[in-house]
C-alpha cells in the first residue's frame, strides 16, 4: 500500500529538486539534435535514481523502471531550445547567446525527472513499468518520429502521456482536450517557370509573376470552396522569391508555404487541389509549374478515455485548482502526434502563467514560467501513472 503522507513528502522533495534542474537546463539551452549537455545531465540523474537508461539517436534518452507484471506507460518530455535571444533578466537566464528555452521544454524535462524520482522511490508498490522518453528536436526535425523508428516504444508500450506548458493558463490549472488537439502540417515549394523579357515588351515573354499572383489568390479558394465551412484548414504562403530588376519580367518565381489540416482526408485533398490549381493556373498563363511537398507532423489525436483519466485524477487526487476543457484544437503542430499514431495516450497542458498577469506566449523572447506548475506537473504525472496501472 502507498502511504499518501509519505508520497506527498516525496513529491515536495522532487519538486524542489526539479526546479533546480530546470534552472540548469534553462541556463544551458541547446538547439534541436544538439542537446548533448542536456542529454548527459539527464542520464546522470537517471543513473543516480537507479533507473536503467540508454541513449537513442545522438541526444535522446530512454529510461525504464521495469516491473515484470502489469502494463507499460511511457512519459515523454522534449528537450530542445529555440534560436531566440532571451530578454528577461531572470537569475538563471540563458548563458548561450541567441539560444533560449522559450517553449518550456526545460520545464517538461524537469517535471519528467521529478516524476521519475518519485516513481523510482515507490516502484515496488506500482503494478507495471514506466518508460521515460527524453526526445530531441521537437521544434525542428520531428525527433519523435526518429525515436519511434529507433525503437523507443519497443518492446511494448501500452499508453503514453505528454504535456506542454501553457502560459495563457495560470499555474495551478491544467488544460485538457478531447480528440484532436493539434493540426497536421506539410510544407510546399512551387516553382513557376515563364520566359523573361523586358518589362516594356511583355508580349515577348511569359510573365511568371502574373501567374504567381493568380496562384496566390486562387489557392485561398481551395480553403473556402473545397473544405467544408464546418471543418478547418489553412494554406499560407510565407515566402515569395522572383525577379531581379524593376523593368524585367522574371522567368522564375518561387512560392513557399505551409498547409495545416485536422484530418487525413483534408490533408490529402489540400495537396491534390493545390497541385491542380497550380498546374492549370500556370498553364492558363502559358507558364509551367512544379510543386514539391515536404511531409510534416500528423494530426495529434488524444484517446478520450485517457483524457478522462487525466481529468478525474487532476480533480480528485492532486492540488490542481482547475481543469479547463479546451473546446477547439489549434492549427499549430506538435510531434507527440507520432507516438499517438502508435499507442493510445493523451497530451495535455500545464498552466504555467503568473496569475493575474498578461503572460507572454511561447516562442517569445520574454517567455516566463511560474514554477509553481512544476510541482503540479510532477504530482499529476505520478498520480495518472498510478491510476493507469491500477
Ligand atoms: Ni514546445
mmCIF file with all atom_site columns, C-alpha atoms and ligand atoms in Angstrom, residues 76 78 80 82 102-105 108 138-139 163-165 333-334 347 362-363, ligand 1:
data_model
loop_
_atom_site.group_PDB
_atom_site.id
_atom_site.type_symbol
_atom_site.label_atom_id
_atom_site.label_alt_id
_atom_site.label_comp_id
_atom_site.label_asym_id
_atom_site.label_entity_id
_atom_site.label_seq_id
_atom_site.pdbx_PDB_ins_code
_atom_site.Cartn_x
_atom_site.Cartn_y
_atom_site.Cartn_z
_atom_site.occupancy
_atom_site.B_iso_or_equiv
_atom_site.pdbx_formal_charge
_atom_site.auth_seq_id
_atom_site.auth_comp_id
_atom_site.auth_asym_id
_atom_site.auth_atom_id
_atom_site.pdbx_PDB_model_num
ATOM   1  C  CA  . UNK A 1 76  ? 7.650  11.902 -22.767 1.00 0.00 ? 76  UNK A CA  1
ATOM   2  C  CA  . UNK A 1 78  ? 11.023 17.172 -25.370 1.00 0.00 ? 78  UNK A CA  1
ATOM   3  C  CA  . UNK A 1 80  ? 15.276 21.315 -27.465 1.00 0.00 ? 80  UNK A CA  1
ATOM   4  C  CA  . UNK A 1 82  ? 14.966 27.818 -29.750 1.00 0.00 ? 82  UNK A CA  1
ATOM   5  C  CA  . UNK A 1 102 ? 11.338 29.788 -24.914 1.00 0.00 ? 102 UNK A CA  1
ATOM   6  C  CA  . UNK A 1 103 ? 8.912  26.879 -25.291 1.00 0.00 ? 103 UNK A CA  1
ATOM   7  C  CA  . UNK A 1 104 ? 9.202  25.462 -21.780 1.00 0.00 ? 104 UNK A CA  1
ATOM   8  C  CA  . UNK A 1 105 ? 10.948 22.240 -22.762 1.00 0.00 ? 105 UNK A CA  1
ATOM   9  C  CA  . UNK A 1 108 ? 8.985  19.441 -19.372 1.00 0.00 ? 108 UNK A CA  1
ATOM   10 C  CA  . UNK A 1 138 ? 10.576 18.636 -31.289 1.00 0.00 ? 138 UNK A CA  1
ATOM   11 C  CA  . UNK A 1 139 ? 10.799 22.095 -32.825 1.00 0.00 ? 139 UNK A CA  1
ATOM   12 C  CA  . UNK A 1 163 ? 2.413  17.593 -21.504 1.00 0.00 ? 163 UNK A CA  1
ATOM   13 C  CA  . UNK A 1 164 ? 3.186  21.119 -22.607 1.00 0.00 ? 164 UNK A CA  1
ATOM   14 C  CA  . UNK A 1 165 ? 3.331  24.360 -20.637 1.00 0.00 ? 165 UNK A CA  1
ATOM   15 C  CA  . UNK A 1 333 ? 1.713  21.320 -34.555 1.00 0.00 ? 333 UNK A CA  1
ATOM   16 C  CA  . UNK A 1 334 ? 3.391  19.004 -32.050 1.00 0.00 ? 334 UNK A CA  1
ATOM   17 C  CA  . UNK A 1 347 ? -1.293 15.162 -24.485 1.00 0.00 ? 347 UNK A CA  1
ATOM   18 C  CA  . UNK A 1 362 ? 5.689  30.543 -26.025 1.00 0.00 ? 362 UNK A CA  1
ATOM   19 C  CA  . UNK A 1 363 ? 8.445  31.350 -28.537 1.00 0.00 ? 363 UNK A CA  1
HETATM 20 NI NI1 . LIG B 2 .   ? 7.103  23.276 -27.357 1.00 0.00 ? 1   LIG B NI1 1
#
